[in-house]
Amino acid sequence: MGVIKCSQCGRIVPDTLEACPKCGSPIVVAAPNEANISADATKTPQHTPTEEVKPKHSSTKRTVVLLISAIFAVALIAGGAFIIIGGSNSDADTEAHGYAPWGDLSAYYNLDAIVEEEDFSHFNTYELTHDRLALTREHVAEGEYSAVVLGTGVWVRSYPQLKNRTKRCQVQTGDNLLVTRSAGYSDGSYWSYASVLTGRRAGKEGYISNDYIIEQDKFDVLQRYIFSGGSNMNVVTPAKYLNAIATVLVKLNVHKRFPNLQVSILDTAVMGQNMIVTYKVHDLNVVKNSTLLVFVQFFGNNNDYIVLGVVPGTSVNHIAQNVNGSYDIYYVKQNIIQ
């Protein structure tokens, strides 16, 4: 049971009555929704949190914040684009001058010394190698190590001298050696004492000129990339030429990467008593920086050498000798496909 207000006199009466006991007016009971509305109308309105009146400046503040965010987002996108574009140019420059996918030779050569022209590039050998490690023929001074004979008609001798009376027996390219000690420098060459492990002279031992001894890892490189075909060099090529390019290939880590290489002598130039040989090393499996030029100076009075430069390029143009002993080398630069 509930109560209701009389519509005529305003008296509160039970809603079960048919007429108001005071004024006799009929009692009209409203529908449930209408009764709720009438009852709610007598109460003080209460605003829910979502209906709280916002300060008049909130809309303006929200607009300003959105505008600032939009400006920041545009600036961020533009800055990112600048970094990407700048990075792409930098990468292109690096690829144009770098050794990728070749081993890093920055310890030996300063590529910043290369001068780029429209149709060719050039460098001075002193500037290219200044403050860098010298890449030269290395002489093992002590300790045992595995080696291989490199050369034709190589003699094992009873004494480290180039005399007929010191000849003991001949060994051939590919015969394995165990070098037991260094015998120093004598008669225009460095010497080692070694035991012959394979070949017709297996079991023999004696002195062998270092000019005809190469370390096992270098010989393996020659076997894979020179002697297996596809090169204008072979087992009868002078040992110093083979030794030099093997040294460079090992520095390029080809014995670990196993690329598909084509290696050849590209050019020889007589410079006084010395000889500069240009090698071409082409990786057939890559597009960018696929070809390197290797410039090696050989000395006229021995089998020593120094690698003057290893640079991305396709052919040698001109080599000029300077009064200070350095060389200016001009070559066709590597074509970079973007």
Tab-separated table of C-alpha atoms in Angstrom, residues 6-332:
chain	number	residue	atom	x	y	z
A	6	CYS	CA	-5.358	14.543	-3.554
A	7	SER	CA	-5.463	16.585	-6.732
A	8	GLN	CA	-8.060	18.988	-5.290
A	9	CYS	CA	-7.201	19.723	-1.648
A	10	GLY	CA	-3.595	18.420	-1.549
A	11	ARG	CA	-4.213	16.053	1.374
A	12	ILE	CA	-2.048	12.924	1.535
A	13	VAL	CA	-4.323	9.888	1.586
A	14	PRO	CA	-3.916	6.094	1.113
A	15	ASP	CA	-3.996	5.107	-2.518
A	16	THR	CA	-6.565	2.394	-1.708
A	17	LEU	CA	-9.369	4.965	-1.210
A	18	GLU	CA	-11.745	5.826	-4.007
A	19	ALA	CA	-12.474	9.395	-2.762
A	20	CYS	CA	-10.701	11.984	-0.596
A	21	PRO	CA	-12.198	11.931	2.914
A	22	LYS	CA	-11.744	15.712	3.207
A	23	CYS	CA	-13.135	17.092	-0.022
A	24	GLY	CA	-14.740	14.013	-1.588
A	25	SER	CA	-12.834	14.282	-4.824
A	26	PRO	CA	-12.136	10.980	-6.647
A	27	ILE	CA	-8.681	9.468	-6.080
A	28	VAL	CA	-6.932	8.772	-9.369
A	29	VAL	CA	-3.984	6.383	-9.088
A	30	ALA	CA	-1.308	7.148	-11.712
A	31	ALA	CA	0.463	4.460	-13.761
A	32	PRO	CA	3.671	3.096	-12.212
A	33	ASN	CA	6.020	5.160	-14.444
A	34	GLU	CA	4.034	8.306	-13.837
A	35	ALA	CA	4.042	7.682	-10.065
A	36	ASN	CA	7.782	7.330	-10.100
A	37	ILE	CA	8.128	10.519	-12.040
A	38	SER	CA	5.823	12.374	-9.617
A	39	ALA	CA	7.724	11.036	-6.626
A	40	ASP	CA	11.090	11.911	-8.194
A	41	ALA	CA	9.815	15.389	-8.887
A	42	THR	CA	9.506	16.028	-5.163
A	43	LYS	CA	13.169	15.177	-4.636
A	44	THR	CA	16.167	17.441	-5.076
A	45	PRO	CA	17.879	16.640	-8.401
A	46	GLN	CA	21.271	14.884	-7.979
A	47	HIS	CA	23.832	15.032	-10.837
A	48	THR	CA	25.894	11.972	-11.594
A	49	PRO	CA	29.689	12.420	-12.034
A	50	THR	CA	29.334	12.269	-15.791
A	51	GLU	CA	26.827	15.038	-15.684
A	52	GLU	CA	28.986	17.444	-13.689
A	53	VAL	CA	29.121	20.824	-15.288
A	54	LYS	CA	32.556	21.374	-16.858
A	55	PRO	CA	34.276	24.729	-16.591
A	56	LYS	CA	33.729	26.785	-19.699
A	57	HIS	CA	37.479	26.788	-20.541
A	58	SER	CA	37.824	22.924	-20.675
A	59	SER	CA	36.740	22.667	-24.310
A	60	THR	CA	39.253	25.322	-25.343
A	61	LYS	CA	42.060	23.625	-23.409
A	62	ARG	CA	41.301	20.265	-25.035
A	63	THR	CA	41.426	21.855	-28.489
A	64	VAL	CA	44.831	23.439	-27.751
A	65	VAL	CA	46.237	20.122	-26.504
A	66	LEU	CA	45.052	18.292	-29.613
A	67	LEU	CA	46.563	20.988	-31.835
A	68	ILE	CA	49.941	20.781	-30.077
A	69	SER	CA	49.908	16.968	-30.339
A	70	ALA	CA	49.179	17.151	-34.037
A	71	ILE	CA	52.038	19.605	-34.603
A	72	PHE	CA	54.456	17.392	-32.619
A	73	ALA	CA	53.422	14.300	-34.603
A	74	VAL	CA	54.040	16.087	-37.904
A	75	ALA	CA	57.449	17.283	-36.694
A	76	LEU	CA	58.351	13.760	-35.537
A	77	ILE	CA	57.410	12.256	-38.898
A	78	ALA	CA	59.381	14.909	-40.770
A	79	GLY	CA	62.420	14.388	-38.528
A	80	GLY	CA	62.242	10.643	-39.022
A	81	ALA	CA	62.084	11.085	-42.772
A	82	PHE	CA	65.156	13.337	-42.648
A	83	ILE	CA	67.072	10.756	-40.632
A	84	ILE	CA	66.077	7.972	-43.022
A	85	ILE	CA	67.042	10.003	-46.077
A	86	GLY	CA	70.294	11.131	-44.503
A	87	GLY	CA	71.049	7.572	-43.398
A	88	SER	CA	70.442	6.253	-46.890
A	89	ASN	CA	72.913	8.703	-48.379
A	90	SER	CA	75.477	7.832	-45.742
A	91	ASP	CA	75.007	4.112	-46.387
A	92	ALA	CA	75.380	4.685	-50.115
A	93	ASP	CA	78.658	6.515	-49.547
A	94	THR	CA	79.869	3.720	-47.306
A	95	GLU	CA	78.954	1.092	-49.853
A	96	ALA	CA	80.619	3.079	-52.626
A	97	HIS	CA	83.890	3.188	-50.700
A	98	GLY	CA	83.607	0.271	-48.339
A	99	TYR	CA	84.620	-3.346	-48.497
A	100	ALA	CA	81.234	-4.961	-47.871
A	101	PRO	CA	80.804	-7.850	-48.363
A	102	TRP	CA	84.593	-8.139	-48.035
A	103	GLY	CA	86.514	-8.305	-44.791
A	104	ASP	CA	87.281	-5.029	-43.051
A	105	LEU	CA	90.704	-3.769	-44.147
A	106	SER	CA	90.477	-0.368	-42.426
A	107	ALA	CA	93.440	-1.338	-40.269
A	108	TYR	CA	95.563	-1.421	-43.424
A	109	TYR	CA	94.059	1.246	-45.693
A	110	ASN	CA	92.422	4.645	-45.297
A	111	LEU	CA	89.631	4.846	-47.868
A	112	ASP	CA	89.149	8.549	-47.121
A	113	ALA	CA	92.383	9.105	-49.048
A	114	ILE	CA	90.703	7.994	-52.280
A	115	VAL	CA	89.841	10.881	-54.612
A	116	GLU	CA	86.716	10.335	-56.686
A	117	GLU	CA	86.570	11.808	-60.194
A	118	GLU	CA	83.772	11.583	-62.743
A	119	ASP	CA	85.178	8.641	-64.682
A	120	PHE	CA	87.908	7.262	-62.427
A	121	SER	CA	89.391	7.297	-58.930
A	122	HIS	CA	92.948	7.699	-57.678
A	123	PHE	CA	94.991	7.615	-54.499
A	124	ASN	CA	98.525	8.145	-53.299
A	125	THR	CA	99.968	4.980	-51.774
A	126	TYR	CA	101.559	6.879	-48.875
A	127	GLU	CA	98.307	8.637	-47.970
A	128	LEU	CA	96.339	5.407	-48.288
A	129	THR	CA	98.644	3.521	-45.901
A	130	HIS	CA	99.777	6.349	-43.584
A	131	ASP	CA	99.253	5.470	-39.900
A	132	ARG	CA	98.036	2.004	-40.908
A	133	LEU	CA	99.504	-1.465	-40.466
A	134	ALA	CA	101.758	-2.551	-43.323
A	135	LEU	CA	100.415	-5.555	-45.221
A	136	THR	CA	103.640	-7.282	-46.256
A	137	ARG	CA	105.160	-10.690	-46.591
A	138	GLU	CA	105.488	-12.253	-43.160
A	139	HIS	CA	108.437	-14.376	-42.084
A	140	VAL	CA	107.775	-16.911	-39.336
A	141	ALA	CA	110.712	-16.524	-36.977
A	142	GLU	CA	110.244	-19.384	-34.526
A	143	GLY	CA	108.156	-22.398	-33.572
A	144	GLU	CA	106.909	-25.415	-35.494
A	145	TYR	CA	104.143	-25.042	-38.042
A	146	SER	CA	102.576	-26.904	-40.953
A	147	ALA	CA	103.512	-25.637	-44.394
A	148	VAL	CA	103.393	-26.586	-48.056
A	149	VAL	CA	105.914	-26.392	-50.876
A	150	LEU	CA	105.035	-23.667	-53.396
A	151	GLY	CA	107.176	-23.597	-56.512
A	152	THR	CA	108.762	-25.788	-59.193
A	153	GLY	CA	112.159	-27.449	-58.876
A	154	VAL	CA	112.492	-26.608	-55.184
A	155	TRP	CA	115.542	-28.112	-53.473
A	156	VAL	CA	115.921	-29.463	-49.987
A	157	ARG	CA	119.494	-28.580	-49.030
A	158	SER	CA	122.090	-29.744	-46.553
A	159	TYR	CA	123.052	-26.153	-45.778
A	160	PRO	CA	121.173	-22.843	-46.230
A	161	GLN	CA	123.052	-21.717	-49.328
A	162	LEU	CA	122.293	-21.739	-53.068
A	163	LYS	CA	125.206	-23.976	-54.029
A	164	ASN	CA	125.292	-27.154	-56.099
A	165	ARG	CA	127.056	-28.999	-53.300
A	166	THR	CA	124.154	-28.264	-50.886
A	167	LYS	CA	121.456	-29.904	-53.044
A	168	ARG	CA	119.889	-32.928	-51.371
A	169	CYS	CA	116.591	-33.667	-53.172
A	170	GLN	CA	113.776	-31.903	-55.001
A	171	VAL	CA	110.209	-31.408	-53.790
A	172	GLN	CA	107.109	-30.233	-55.667
A	173	THR	CA	104.218	-27.837	-55.158
A	174	GLY	CA	101.731	-29.384	-52.749
A	175	ASP	CA	104.201	-31.504	-50.773
A	176	ASN	CA	103.462	-31.092	-47.076
A	177	LEU	CA	106.165	-29.973	-44.663
A	178	LEU	CA	106.662	-29.713	-40.953
A	179	VAL	CA	108.812	-26.639	-40.368
A	180	THR	CA	110.739	-27.197	-37.157
A	181	ARG	CA	112.849	-24.062	-36.893
A	182	SER	CA	113.961	-20.901	-38.618
A	183	ALA	CA	117.489	-20.808	-40.031
A	184	GLY	CA	117.748	-17.039	-40.472
A	185	TYR	CA	118.867	-15.057	-43.525
A	186	SER	CA	121.622	-16.291	-45.805
A	187	ASP	CA	122.666	-15.994	-49.454
A	188	GLY	CA	119.848	-13.578	-50.329
A	189	SER	CA	117.012	-15.552	-48.762
A	190	TYR	CA	115.378	-16.528	-45.483
A	191	TRP	CA	115.632	-20.236	-44.660
A	192	SER	CA	113.799	-22.838	-42.593
A	193	TYR	CA	114.638	-26.363	-41.530
A	194	ALA	CA	111.811	-28.763	-42.360
A	195	SER	CA	110.785	-32.411	-42.630
A	196	VAL	CA	109.038	-33.568	-45.812
A	197	LEU	CA	105.795	-35.350	-44.894
A	198	THR	CA	104.264	-36.254	-48.268
A	199	GLY	CA	105.279	-36.736	-51.871
A	200	ARG	CA	108.167	-38.709	-53.382
A	201	ARG	CA	110.638	-37.292	-50.868
A	202	ALA	CA	108.603	-38.032	-47.757
A	203	GLY	CA	110.891	-38.638	-44.787
A	204	LYS	CA	113.655	-36.350	-46.047
A	205	GLU	CA	114.631	-33.234	-44.146
A	206	GLY	CA	116.880	-30.260	-44.613
A	207	TYR	CA	116.930	-26.544	-45.362
A	208	ILE	CA	114.374	-24.967	-47.724
A	209	SER	CA	114.253	-21.346	-48.846
A	210	ASN	CA	111.239	-19.509	-47.394
A	211	ASP	CA	110.596	-18.191	-50.900
A	212	TYR	CA	109.095	-21.595	-51.663
A	213	ILE	CA	107.251	-22.281	-48.414
A	214	ILE	CA	103.674	-21.184	-47.745
A	215	GLU	CA	101.452	-21.689	-44.704
A	216	GLN	CA	98.757	-24.348	-44.974
A	217	ASP	CA	95.769	-21.964	-44.811
A	218	LYS	CA	97.185	-19.838	-47.629
A	219	PHE	CA	97.846	-22.889	-49.784
A	220	ASP	CA	94.256	-24.045	-49.216
A	221	VAL	CA	93.079	-20.669	-50.553
A	222	LEU	CA	95.265	-21.061	-53.642
A	223	GLN	CA	93.902	-24.555	-54.201
A	224	ARG	CA	90.308	-23.351	-54.052
A	225	TYR	CA	90.491	-20.093	-56.023
A	226	ILE	CA	93.612	-20.288	-58.229
A	227	PHE	CA	94.595	-23.862	-59.043
A	228	SER	CA	91.026	-25.134	-59.487
A	229	GLY	CA	90.592	-23.212	-62.750
A	230	GLY	CA	89.126	-19.893	-63.859
A	231	SER	CA	92.364	-17.988	-63.196
A	232	ASN	CA	95.265	-16.979	-65.426
A	233	MET	CA	97.609	-18.147	-62.632
A	234	ASN	CA	98.649	-21.739	-61.943
A	235	VAL	CA	101.309	-23.832	-60.179
A	236	VAL	CA	104.091	-22.530	-62.449
A	237	THR	CA	103.298	-18.870	-61.700
A	238	PRO	CA	106.201	-17.341	-59.710
A	239	ALA	CA	105.793	-18.308	-56.080
A	240	LYS	CA	106.011	-14.701	-54.846
A	241	TYR	CA	103.003	-13.690	-56.987
A	242	LEU	CA	100.968	-16.586	-55.603
A	243	ASN	CA	102.094	-15.958	-52.035
A	244	ALA	CA	101.077	-12.295	-52.181
A	245	ILE	CA	97.536	-12.842	-53.438
A	246	ALA	CA	97.063	-15.712	-50.972
A	247	THR	CA	98.004	-13.337	-48.150
A	248	VAL	CA	95.380	-10.812	-49.268
A	249	LEU	CA	92.676	-13.443	-49.685
A	250	VAL	CA	93.296	-14.736	-46.175
A	251	LYS	CA	93.041	-11.167	-44.833
A	252	LEU	CA	89.691	-10.944	-46.640
A	253	ASN	CA	88.585	-14.066	-44.714
A	254	VAL	CA	87.699	-15.964	-47.878
A	255	HIS	CA	88.801	-19.196	-46.214
A	256	LYS	CA	85.899	-18.681	-43.784
A	257	ARG	CA	83.293	-17.190	-46.155
A	258	PHE	CA	83.948	-19.422	-49.199
A	259	PRO	CA	82.693	-16.956	-51.846
A	260	ASN	CA	82.520	-17.712	-55.554
A	261	LEU	CA	85.689	-15.909	-56.629
A	262	GLN	CA	87.431	-15.324	-59.900
A	263	VAL	CA	91.026	-14.226	-59.262
A	264	SER	CA	93.509	-13.134	-61.911
A	265	ILE	CA	96.549	-10.974	-62.601
A	266	LEU	CA	95.235	-7.902	-64.368
A	267	ASP	CA	98.383	-5.907	-65.124
A	268	THR	CA	102.124	-5.661	-64.445
A	269	ALA	CA	104.146	-2.454	-64.452
A	270	VAL	CA	107.936	-2.148	-64.195
A	271	MET	CA	108.850	0.740	-61.893
A	272	GLY	CA	112.657	0.966	-61.827
A	273	GLN	CA	114.010	-2.122	-60.093
A	274	ASN	CA	110.603	-3.019	-58.720
A	275	MET	CA	107.418	-4.447	-60.201
A	276	ILE	CA	103.818	-3.497	-59.406
A	277	VAL	CA	101.329	-6.258	-60.110
A	278	THR	CA	97.591	-5.541	-60.163
A	279	TYR	CA	95.249	-8.398	-59.275
A	280	LYS	CA	91.519	-8.506	-59.878
A	281	VAL	CA	89.343	-10.326	-57.347
A	282	HIS	CA	85.738	-10.734	-58.462
A	283	ASP	CA	82.993	-12.220	-56.282
A	284	LEU	CA	80.498	-13.707	-58.764
A	285	ASN	CA	77.758	-14.077	-56.153
A	286	VAL	CA	77.286	-10.408	-55.229
A	287	VAL	CA	76.333	-7.191	-57.002
A	288	LYS	CA	77.613	-4.333	-54.837
A	289	ASN	CA	81.381	-4.036	-54.477
A	290	SER	CA	81.760	-7.324	-56.329
A	291	THR	CA	85.260	-6.510	-57.623
A	292	LEU	CA	88.420	-5.483	-55.805
A	293	LEU	CA	91.745	-4.338	-57.198
A	294	VAL	CA	94.864	-5.432	-55.327
A	295	PHE	CA	98.105	-3.513	-55.992
A	296	VAL	CA	101.295	-5.293	-54.885
A	297	GLN	CA	104.870	-4.032	-55.140
A	298	PHE	CA	107.551	-6.707	-55.552
A	299	PHE	CA	111.208	-5.933	-54.965
A	300	GLY	CA	113.806	-6.732	-57.579
A	301	ASN	CA	116.429	-8.324	-55.336
A	302	ASN	CA	114.270	-10.779	-53.331
A	303	ASN	CA	110.825	-12.347	-53.048
A	304	ASP	CA	109.484	-9.879	-50.505
A	305	TYR	CA	106.475	-7.689	-51.296
A	306	ILE	CA	104.200	-5.003	-49.890
A	307	VAL	CA	100.502	-4.653	-50.696
A	308	LEU	CA	100.137	-0.996	-51.700
A	309	GLY	CA	96.350	-0.962	-51.701
A	310	VAL	CA	93.134	-2.966	-51.854
A	311	VAL	CA	90.251	-0.893	-53.234
A	312	PRO	CA	86.855	-1.461	-54.888
A	313	GLY	CA	87.443	-1.093	-58.628
A	314	THR	CA	87.347	-2.817	-61.993
A	315	SER	CA	90.524	-1.913	-63.922
A	316	VAL	CA	93.795	-0.027	-63.541
A	317	ASN	CA	94.349	3.103	-65.622
A	318	HIS	CA	97.777	4.525	-64.808
A	319	ILE	CA	100.510	4.292	-62.158
A	320	ALA	CA	102.956	7.164	-61.631
A	321	GLN	CA	105.998	7.058	-59.343
A	322	ASN	CA	106.786	10.066	-57.133
A	323	VAL	CA	110.175	11.316	-55.983
A	324	ASN	CA	109.389	10.334	-52.377
A	325	GLY	CA	108.976	6.677	-53.386
A	326	SER	CA	105.180	6.650	-53.256
A	327	TYR	CA	102.908	5.994	-56.223
A	328	ASP	CA	99.829	7.729	-57.595
A	329	ILE	CA	97.496	5.004	-58.814
A	330	TYR	CA	94.567	5.783	-61.132
A	331	TYR	CA	91.876	3.192	-61.697
A	332	VAL	CA	88.294	2.737	-62.812
